[in-house]
Coordinates of C-alpha atoms and ligand atoms in Angstrom, one line a residue:
X1 CA -48.1 54.7 17.7
X2 CA -49.4 58.0 16.5
X3 CA -48.9 58.5 12.8
X4 CA -49.3 62.2 12.1
X5 CA -49.6 63.9 8.7
X6 CA -47.8 65.5 7.0
X7 CA -45.5 62.4 6.5
X8 CA -43.0 64.7 4.5
X9 CA -42.9 68.1 6.0
X10 CA -42.1 71.5 4.4
X11 CA -42.7 72.6 0.8
X12 CA -42.8 69.1 -0.9
X13 CA -45.9 69.5 -3.1
X14 CA -47.5 67.2 -5.8
X15 CA -46.3 63.8 -4.4
X16 CA -46.2 60.8 -6.8
X17 CA -45.3 57.3 -5.5
X18 CA -44.6 53.9 -6.8
X19 CA -43.4 50.6 -5.3
X20 CA -40.8 48.0 -6.1
X21 CA -41.2 44.9 -4.0
X22 CA -41.3 46.2 -0.4
X23 CA -39.6 49.5 -1.2
X24 CA -41.6 52.7 -1.9
X25 CA -40.3 55.7 -3.8
X26 CA -41.9 59.1 -3.8
X27 CA -41.0 62.3 -5.7
X28 CA -42.1 65.9 -5.4
X29 CA -42.2 69.0 -7.7
X30 CA -39.4 71.5 -7.1
X31 CA -40.2 74.7 -9.2
X32 CA -37.2 77.1 -9.3
X33 CA -35.1 75.1 -6.7
X34 CA -31.9 73.5 -7.6
X35 CA -31.4 70.5 -7.4
X36 CA -34.7 69.5 -8.6
X37 CA -37.2 66.6 -8.1
X38 CA -36.4 65.5 -4.5
X39 CA -36.7 61.7 -4.1
X40 CA -37.7 59.8 -1.0
X41 CA -37.6 56.1 0.0
X42 CA -39.7 54.3 2.7
X43 CA -40.5 50.7 3.7
X44 CA -43.6 51.6 5.8
X45 CA -45.0 54.6 4.0
X46 CA -44.8 56.8 7.1
X47 CA -41.0 57.1 7.7
X48 CA -39.3 58.6 4.6
X49 CA -35.6 59.3 4.0
X50 CA -34.6 61.7 1.2
X51 CA -32.2 59.5 -1.0
X52 CA -31.3 62.3 -3.4
X53 CA -32.6 64.6 -6.0
X54 CA -33.2 63.4 -9.6
X55 CA -32.1 66.6 -11.4
X56 CA -28.6 67.4 -10.2
X57 CA -26.8 68.5 -13.2
X58 CA -27.2 71.8 -15.2
X59 CA -27.7 69.8 -18.4
X60 CA -30.6 68.2 -16.7
X61 CA -32.2 71.3 -15.3
X62 CA -31.9 74.8 -16.8
X63 CA -33.7 77.2 -14.4
X64 CA -31.8 80.4 -15.6
X65 CA -34.2 83.5 -15.5
X66 CA -37.0 81.3 -14.1
X67 CA -39.5 83.3 -12.0
X68 CA -40.4 82.2 -8.4
X69 CA -42.8 79.2 -8.3
X70 CA -42.2 78.4 -12.0
X71 CA -39.9 75.7 -13.3
X72 CA -40.4 72.1 -12.4
X73 CA -44.1 71.2 -12.0
X74 CA -45.8 68.1 -10.9
X75 CA -44.0 64.8 -11.7
X76 CA -45.1 61.2 -11.8
X77 CA -42.8 58.2 -10.9
X78 CA -43.5 54.8 -12.2
X79 CA -41.7 51.5 -12.1
X80 CA -42.1 49.8 -15.5
X81 CA -40.2 46.8 -16.9
X82 CA -37.6 46.9 -14.1
X83 CA -36.8 50.5 -14.7
X84 CA -37.9 53.7 -12.9
X85 CA -39.3 56.6 -15.0
X86 CA -40.2 60.1 -14.0
X87 CA -42.2 62.3 -16.3
X88 CA -42.5 66.0 -15.5
X89 CA -43.0 69.5 -16.8
X90 CA -40.4 72.2 -17.1
X91 CA -42.4 75.4 -17.5
X92 CA -39.1 77.3 -18.1
X93 CA -38.7 75.4 -21.4
X94 CA -42.4 74.7 -21.9
X95 CA -41.6 71.0 -22.3
X96 CA -42.7 67.7 -20.8
X97 CA -39.7 65.6 -20.1
X98 CA -38.8 62.0 -19.2
X99 CA -35.9 60.7 -17.1
X100 CA -35.1 57.2 -16.2
X101 CA -32.8 54.9 -14.2
X102 CA -32.4 51.3 -13.2
X103 CA -31.3 52.4 -9.7
X104 CA -33.3 55.1 -8.0
X105 CA -30.5 55.5 -5.4
X106 CA -28.1 56.4 -8.1
X107 CA -28.0 59.0 -11.0
X108 CA -30.8 59.7 -13.4
X109 CA -30.7 60.1 -17.2
X110 CA -30.8 63.4 -19.0
X111 CA -34.3 64.5 -19.9
X112 CA -36.0 63.2 -23.1
X113 CA -38.3 65.8 -24.5
X114 CA -41.7 64.4 -25.2
X115 CA -44.3 65.2 -27.9
X116 CA -46.8 66.1 -25.2
X117 CA -48.4 69.4 -24.0
X118 CA -50.1 70.6 -21.0
X119 CA -48.8 70.0 -17.4
X120 CA -49.1 67.2 -14.9
X121 CA -48.0 64.4 -17.1
X122 CA -48.5 60.8 -15.9
X123 CA -47.6 57.3 -17.2
X124 CA -49.6 54.1 -17.2
X125 CA -48.3 50.6 -18.3
X126 CA -51.1 48.4 -19.5
X127 CA -51.1 44.6 -19.2
X128 CA -50.6 44.3 -23.0
X129 CA -47.4 46.1 -22.8
X130 CA -48.6 49.4 -24.1
X131 CA -47.6 52.6 -22.3
X132 CA -50.0 55.6 -22.2
X133 CA -49.2 59.3 -21.2
X134 CA -51.9 61.4 -19.5
X135 CA -52.0 65.1 -18.7
X136 CA -54.0 68.4 -18.6
X137 CA -55.2 70.4 -21.5
X138 CA -52.7 72.7 -23.2
X139 CA -53.2 76.2 -21.7
X140 CA -54.4 77.8 -25.0
X141 CA -56.8 76.3 -27.4
X142 CA -57.7 73.0 -25.9
X143 CA -60.9 72.1 -24.0
X144 CA -60.3 71.6 -20.3
X145 CA -60.0 68.1 -19.2
X146 CA -57.5 65.1 -19.1
X147 CA -55.9 64.0 -22.4
X148 CA -54.2 60.6 -23.1
X149 CA -52.2 59.0 -25.9
X150 CA -50.0 55.8 -26.3
X151 CA -46.3 56.7 -26.2
X152 CA -43.0 55.1 -27.0
X153 CA -40.8 55.7 -23.9
X154 CA -37.7 55.1 -25.9
X155 CA -38.2 58.0 -28.4
X156 CA -40.8 60.1 -26.6
X157 CA -43.0 59.9 -29.8
X158 CA -46.8 59.4 -29.6
X159 CA -48.1 56.2 -31.1
X160 CA -51.8 57.2 -31.1
X161 CA -53.6 60.5 -31.3
X162 CA -53.9 62.9 -28.3
X163 CA -57.5 62.3 -27.1
X164 CA -59.7 64.1 -24.4
X165 CA -60.7 61.2 -22.2
X166 CA -62.4 63.1 -19.3
X167 CA -63.6 66.5 -18.4
X168 CA -63.8 65.5 -14.7
X169 CA -66.9 66.4 -12.7
X170 CA -67.0 69.9 -14.0
X171 CA -65.0 71.7 -11.2
X172 CA -62.2 74.1 -12.3
X173 CA -58.7 72.8 -13.1
X174 CA -59.0 69.2 -13.8
X175 CA -55.2 68.1 -13.4
X176 CA -52.9 65.8 -11.7
X177 CA -54.3 62.8 -13.6
X178 CA -53.2 59.2 -12.9
X179 CA -54.5 55.9 -14.4
X180 CA -54.6 52.6 -12.6
X181 CA -55.7 49.1 -13.4
X182 CA -57.5 47.1 -10.6
X183 CA -59.9 44.1 -10.8
X184 CA -60.5 44.5 -14.6
X185 CA -61.3 48.3 -14.2
X186 CA -59.3 51.2 -15.4
X187 CA -59.5 53.9 -12.8
X188 CA -58.9 57.5 -13.8
X189 CA -58.2 59.7 -10.8
X190 CA -57.6 63.5 -10.9
X191 CA -57.4 66.7 -8.9
X192 CA -60.1 69.3 -9.4
X193 CA -60.9 72.7 -7.9
X194 CA -57.5 74.2 -8.1
X195 CA -54.7 73.7 -5.6
X196 CA -56.1 76.2 -3.1
X197 CA -59.0 75.8 -0.5
X198 CA -61.3 74.3 -3.1
X199 CA -58.9 71.4 -3.9
X200 CA -60.4 67.8 -4.3
X201 CA -59.6 64.4 -5.7
X202 CA -62.2 62.7 -8.0
X203 CA -62.1 59.2 -9.5
X204 CA -63.8 57.6 -12.5
X205 CA -63.6 54.1 -14.1
X206 CA -64.1 52.2 -17.4
X207 CA -63.6 48.7 -18.8
X208 CA -61.6 50.3 -21.6
X209 CA -58.2 52.2 -21.3
X210 CA -59.5 55.1 -23.4
X211 CA -63.0 55.2 -21.7
X212 CA -65.7 56.3 -21.6
X213 CA -65.3 56.8 -17.8
X214 CA -68.1 56.8 -15.3
X215 CA -67.9 59.1 -12.4
X216 CA -68.0 57.8 -8.8
X217 CA -71.2 59.0 -7.1
X218 CA -69.1 59.7 -4.0
X219 CA -66.9 62.2 -5.7
X220 CA -65.0 64.0 -4.5
X221 CA -63.7 60.9 -2.6
X222 CA -60.8 62.9 -1.0
X223 CA -61.1 66.6 0.1
X224 CA -61.2 68.8 3.1
X225 CA -62.9 71.8 1.3
X226 CA -65.5 73.6 3.5
X227 CA -64.3 71.7 6.6
X228 CA -62.7 73.0 9.8
X229 CA -59.7 70.8 9.4
X230 CA -56.3 72.3 10.0
X231 CA -55.2 70.3 6.9
X232 CA -56.5 72.2 3.9
X233 CA -56.0 72.3 0.1
X234 CA -56.1 68.4 0.1
X235 CA -55.6 67.1 -3.4
X236 CA -53.1 66.2 -6.1
X237 CA -53.0 62.6 -5.0
X238 CA -51.4 59.3 -6.2
X239 CA -52.4 55.8 -5.2
X240 CA -50.2 52.9 -4.2
X241 CA -50.9 49.4 -2.9
X242 CA -48.8 47.5 -0.3
X243 CA -47.5 43.9 -0.9
X244 CA -50.4 42.8 1.3
X245 CA -53.0 44.4 -0.9
X246 CA -53.7 47.5 1.2
X247 CA -54.2 50.8 -0.7
X248 CA -53.0 54.3 0.2
X249 CA -53.2 57.8 -1.3
X250 CA -50.4 60.2 -1.0
X251 CA -51.6 63.8 -1.5
X252 CA -50.7 67.5 -0.8
X253 CA -52.2 69.4 2.0
X254 CA -51.4 72.6 3.8
X255 CA -51.2 73.2 7.5
X256 CA -53.0 76.4 8.0
X257 CA -52.7 79.3 10.4
X258 CA -55.1 82.0 11.2
X259 CA -58.9 81.8 12.3
X260 CA -61.1 83.3 9.7
X261 CA -58.2 84.5 7.6
X262 CA -56.7 81.1 6.8
X263 CA -53.2 81.2 5.5
X264 CA -50.1 78.9 5.1
X265 CA -46.5 79.5 4.8
X266 CA -44.8 76.1 5.2
X267 CA -45.9 75.1 1.6
X268 CA -48.0 72.2 0.3
X269 CA -46.7 69.2 2.2
X270 CA -46.9 65.4 1.5
X271 CA -49.6 63.5 3.4
X272 CA -51.0 60.0 3.4
X273 CA -54.6 58.7 3.5
X274 CA -55.4 54.9 3.8
X275 CA -57.9 53.8 1.2
X276 CA -60.5 51.1 1.4
X277 CA -62.4 49.7 -1.6
X278 CA -66.2 49.3 -1.4
X279 CA -67.9 46.1 -2.6
X280 CA -68.9 48.1 -5.7
X281 CA -65.2 48.9 -6.4
X282 CA -64.9 52.4 -5.3
X283 CA -62.3 54.0 -3.0
X284 CA -63.2 55.3 0.5
X285 CA -60.7 57.3 2.5
X286 CA -60.0 55.8 6.0
X287 CA -58.2 58.7 7.6
X288 CA -56.1 61.8 7.0
X289 CA -56.2 63.9 10.2
X290 CA -55.9 60.8 12.3
X291 CA -54.5 57.6 10.7
X292 CA -55.7 54.2 11.9
X293 CA -53.1 51.7 13.2
X294 CA -51.7 49.6 10.4
X295 CA -49.3 46.7 10.7
X296 CA -47.3 48.4 7.9
X297 CA -46.9 51.5 10.2
X298 CA -45.4 49.3 13.0
X299 CA -42.2 50.9 14.4
X300 CA -43.2 54.4 13.5
X301 CA -41.8 57.1 15.7
X302 CA -41.5 60.8 15.2
X303 CA -39.2 62.7 17.5
X304 CA -41.1 65.5 19.3
X305 CA -38.4 67.9 18.7
X306 CA -35.0 67.8 16.9
X307 CA -31.7 69.7 16.7
X308 CA -29.4 69.4 13.7
X309 CA -25.9 71.1 13.4
X310 CA -24.3 71.6 10.0
X311 CA -20.6 72.1 10.7
X312 CA -19.3 73.5 7.3
X313 CA -15.7 73.0 8.3
X314 CA -16.2 69.3 8.2
X315 CA -18.4 69.3 5.1
X316 CA -17.4 69.1 1.4
X317 CA -20.7 69.3 -0.1
X318 CA -24.4 70.1 0.8
X319 CA -26.5 67.2 1.9
X320 CA -29.6 66.4 -0.2
X321 CA -32.1 68.7 1.7
X322 CA -30.1 71.9 1.0
X323 CA -31.3 73.9 -2.1
X324 CA -30.4 76.9 -4.2
X325 CA -32.7 79.3 -6.1
X326 CA -32.1 78.6 -9.8
X327 CA -28.9 77.1 -11.0
X328 CA -26.0 77.9 -8.5
X329 CA -22.6 79.1 -9.6
X330 CA -20.5 76.4 -8.1
X331 CA -17.5 78.8 -7.6
X332 CA -19.5 80.9 -5.2
X333 CA -19.6 78.1 -2.6
X334 CA -16.3 77.0 -1.2
X335 CA -15.9 74.6 1.6
X336 CA -12.7 75.0 3.6
X337 CA -11.4 74.5 7.2
X338 CA -12.7 78.0 8.0
X339 CA -16.2 76.8 7.0
X340 CA -18.3 77.8 4.0
X341 CA -17.2 80.7 2.0
X342 CA -19.9 82.4 0.0
X343 CA -18.9 84.7 -2.9
X344 CA -20.5 86.7 -5.6
X345 CA -24.3 86.9 -5.6
X346 CA -27.0 89.3 -6.4
X347 CA -29.9 90.9 -4.7
X348 CA -32.6 88.2 -3.6
X349 CA -35.1 90.6 -5.1
X350 CA -33.7 89.9 -8.6
X351 CA -34.5 87.1 -11.0
X352 CA -31.0 85.6 -11.4
X353 CA -28.5 83.2 -9.8
X354 CA -28.2 84.5 -6.2
X355 CA -25.6 83.1 -3.9
X356 CA -28.2 81.4 -1.6
X357 CA -28.4 78.0 -0.1
X358 CA -31.3 77.1 2.3
X359 CA -33.6 74.6 3.9
X360 CA -37.3 74.2 3.7
X361 CA -38.9 75.3 6.9
X362 CA -40.8 72.3 7.9
X363 CA -42.3 73.1 11.3
X364 CA -44.0 76.1 12.8
X365 CA -41.8 76.2 15.9
X366 CA -38.4 76.5 14.1
X367 CA -35.1 78.3 14.5
X368 CA -32.2 78.7 12.1
X369 CA -28.9 80.0 13.7
X370 CA -25.9 80.9 11.5
X371 CA -22.4 81.5 13.0
X372 CA -20.8 83.9 10.7
X373 CA -17.1 85.0 10.5
X374 CA -17.5 88.4 8.9
X375 CA -14.6 90.5 7.5
X376 CA -16.7 93.6 8.2
X377 CA -16.6 94.5 4.5
X378 CA -18.8 97.5 3.9
X379 CA -19.6 96.5 0.4
X380 CA -20.9 93.0 1.0
X381 CA -24.0 91.6 2.7
X382 CA -23.8 88.2 4.4
X383 CA -26.5 86.7 6.4
X384 CA -29.7 84.8 6.6
X385 CA -32.9 85.2 4.5
X386 CA -36.5 84.0 5.2
X387 CA -37.3 83.6 1.5
X388 CA -40.7 82.9 0.0
X389 CA -39.9 84.5 -3.5
X390 CA -37.9 87.2 -5.1
X391 CA -40.7 89.6 -4.2
X392 CA -41.3 88.3 -0.7
X393 CA -38.4 87.8 1.7
X394 CA -36.7 89.1 4.8
X395 CA -33.0 89.5 4.9
X396 CA -31.1 89.6 8.2
X397 CA -27.5 90.4 7.4
X398 CA -24.2 91.9 8.4
X399 CA -22.6 94.7 6.3
X400 CA -19.5 96.3 7.6
X401 CA -19.9 96.5 11.4
X402 CA -23.7 96.9 11.2
X403 CA -26.5 94.5 11.4
X404 CA -29.4 95.1 9.1
X405 CA -32.9 93.9 8.3
X406 CA -34.5 94.2 4.9
X407 CA -38.2 93.5 4.6
X408 CA -39.3 93.0 1.0
X409 CA -43.1 92.4 0.9
X410 CA -44.1 93.0 -2.6
X411 CA -43.9 96.7 -3.4
X412 CA -43.4 97.5 0.3
X413 CA -39.7 97.5 1.3
X414 CA -37.8 98.6 4.4
X415 CA -34.1 98.5 5.2
X416 CA -33.1 99.3 8.7
X417 CA -29.9 99.1 10.8
X418 CA -30.8 97.2 13.9
X419 CA -27.5 96.7 15.6
X420 CA -23.7 96.6 15.4
X421 CA -21.1 93.9 15.7
X422 CA -18.1 94.3 17.9
X423 CA -16.3 91.1 16.9
X424 CA -15.7 89.2 13.6
X425 CA -17.7 86.1 14.8
X426 CA -21.4 86.9 14.9
X427 CA -24.4 84.6 15.5
X428 CA -27.6 85.5 13.6
X429 CA -30.7 83.6 14.6
X430 CA -34.1 83.5 13.0
X431 CA -36.8 82.0 15.1
X432 CA -40.4 81.2 14.3
X433 CA -43.3 80.4 16.6
X434 CA -45.9 80.0 13.9
X435 CA -47.3 83.6 14.3
X436 CA -44.2 85.6 13.7
X437 CA -40.5 85.5 12.9
X438 CA -38.0 87.1 15.2
X439 CA -34.5 88.2 14.1
X440 CA -32.1 87.6 17.0
X441 CA -28.4 88.7 17.6
X442 CA -26.8 86.0 19.8
X443 CA -23.7 87.4 21.5
X444 CA -21.9 85.8 24.6
X445 CA -25.0 83.6 25.2
X446 CA -27.2 86.7 25.4
X447 CA -30.1 86.9 22.8
X448 CA -31.2 90.3 21.6
X449 CA -34.4 90.4 19.4
X450 CA -33.7 93.1 16.8
X451 CA -36.7 92.8 14.5
X452 CA -39.8 90.8 13.9
X453 CA -42.4 90.2 11.2
X454 CA -45.8 88.3 11.1
X455 CA -45.6 85.0 9.3
X456 CA -48.8 86.0 7.3
X457 CA -46.6 88.4 5.2
X458 CA -44.6 85.5 4.0
X459 CA -47.5 83.2 3.3
X460 CA -48.7 81.8 0.0
X461 CA -51.9 83.7 0.2
X462 CA -50.1 87.0 0.3
X463 CA -47.2 86.3 -2.0
X464 CA -49.2 84.2 -4.6
X465 CA -46.6 81.5 -4.9
X466 CA -46.9 77.6 -5.0
X467 CA -44.2 77.1 -2.4
X468 CA -43.4 77.6 1.3
X469 CA -40.6 79.4 3.2
X470 CA -37.0 78.5 2.7
X471 CA -34.6 79.8 5.3
X472 CA -31.1 80.1 4.1
X473 CA -27.6 81.7 3.9
X474 CA -26.8 84.2 1.3
X475 CA -24.3 86.8 0.2
X476 CA -24.3 89.8 -2.0
X477 CA -20.9 91.3 -3.0
X478 CA -21.8 94.6 -4.5
X479 CA -18.4 95.7 -5.7
X480 CA -15.4 93.5 -4.7
X481 CA -15.3 89.9 -3.6
X482 CA -15.0 89.7 0.3
X483 CA -14.1 86.8 2.3
X484 CA -16.9 86.0 4.6
X485 CA -17.3 82.5 6.2
X486 CA -20.2 80.6 7.6
X487 CA -18.8 78.3 10.3
X488 CA -22.0 76.4 11.1
X489 CA -25.8 76.5 11.0
X490 CA -27.9 75.0 13.8
X491 CA -31.6 74.2 13.1
X492 CA -34.0 73.4 15.9
X493 CA -37.7 72.4 15.6
X494 CA -40.6 71.1 17.4
X495 CA -42.8 68.6 15.7
X496 CA -46.5 69.5 15.8
Ligands
6LW501 C1 -49.2 71.5 -10.4 C2 -50.7 71.4 -10.7 C3 -51.2 72.5 -9.9 O1 -48.5 71.0 -11.6 O2 -50.1 73.3 -9.5 O3 -52.7 74.0 -9.0 C4 -49.0 72.9 -10.2 N1 -52.4 72.8 -9.6 O4 -51.4 70.2 -10.4 C5 -47.8 73.2 -9.4 O5 -47.9 72.6 -8.1

């Protein structure tokens, strides 16, 4: 049994976790993607199934005009008094919001705006029934640190003053706070150092819920900064205990490429680190790159490679893992016997509501092949985009009888005809080997590489975004509606 991190692969950052009995639930931030707040379920902490997204309705999630990597920031999920709560930030509206449900496998409520500033809100239910909210300083005018107040979950109103309870250990960006109660201690944990290569997790404790908190001498207790590990940017953690009293931290980390010029393009992914508590009552990490065998992990298997085919002629809706950029216009996505008809759309370089639906690239060795029935309309693009943001994407598309590649890398843009089509059914394939993307025309079982680009140009370090690459289908009808169809998409990947 070889449990390998990441446990949830692809751009699934800022993990937060809670447990109900033997069931674990985990949620991630989702930024300008729709639907938002992907939700996962597991019984052994290493095999996770996405059971939905918590923000699935326009009335829950308004992302219109949102810029890449803004929108839904770090959530916290907690199980309090037999209900599940998720508290999160929507930077688009500048609000901290609360949703809830009795059944995490079902729908979630509409968001309740909270009287709370800053980002990275968290919740803590004390043994006396009081509920507290934590979070970062407001961006302007507040001293950096972690703030707390008692809160009424029914109204979103504060029941005590907003108080600075810790400035952390003094590293930049104290954020991602969570409060826990264990063995008559209140433990305050937070991320520091910023979500890049200086990222770390620190922990403090007090006998009182509002402090003062003493710092663990072993801080940061979880980090890979200044190490040669291929898992970098480790931080933004949340703790959970198992029914048998074992403790674990889920955290974000990046799988990096490059040698001296470290970079990542698969996003910040969800990882797990077993925790052991010292006799003095402080947490020690027992593994991240290599996880010890745990009875809980029994039965864990990860397929070395996988192939998934999405046949749109048999589908009526997108499964949970598919995502749009901003709120989709539903009428632009029609499922029918001929497959998926995409309509409307705008340039993927614009901030708007593009006709785009994609998947998070979650392995370095990865291919995405789209079978397209093109009406050879000279005024419409239809194809596949390797999308990091509106300013960093590569579009591989058909327009008329030509095949084109557009490379948009910040202020650098190229548009090149790279081939022609001689039949209405065309297969466009994007393949990645970790170092580069190749753009391939598949015709009569023959593969012709028409273009390529190094992955570094679509990395976070170049694009300056929080996310990883999404590979997806898009159309852009520039004058009239055209009737192009996507028959199917095939995704192949090798797990590393
Ligand atoms: C998240 C915060 C952060 O809310 O990035 O850099 C934000 N730190 O913890 C988005 O992931």
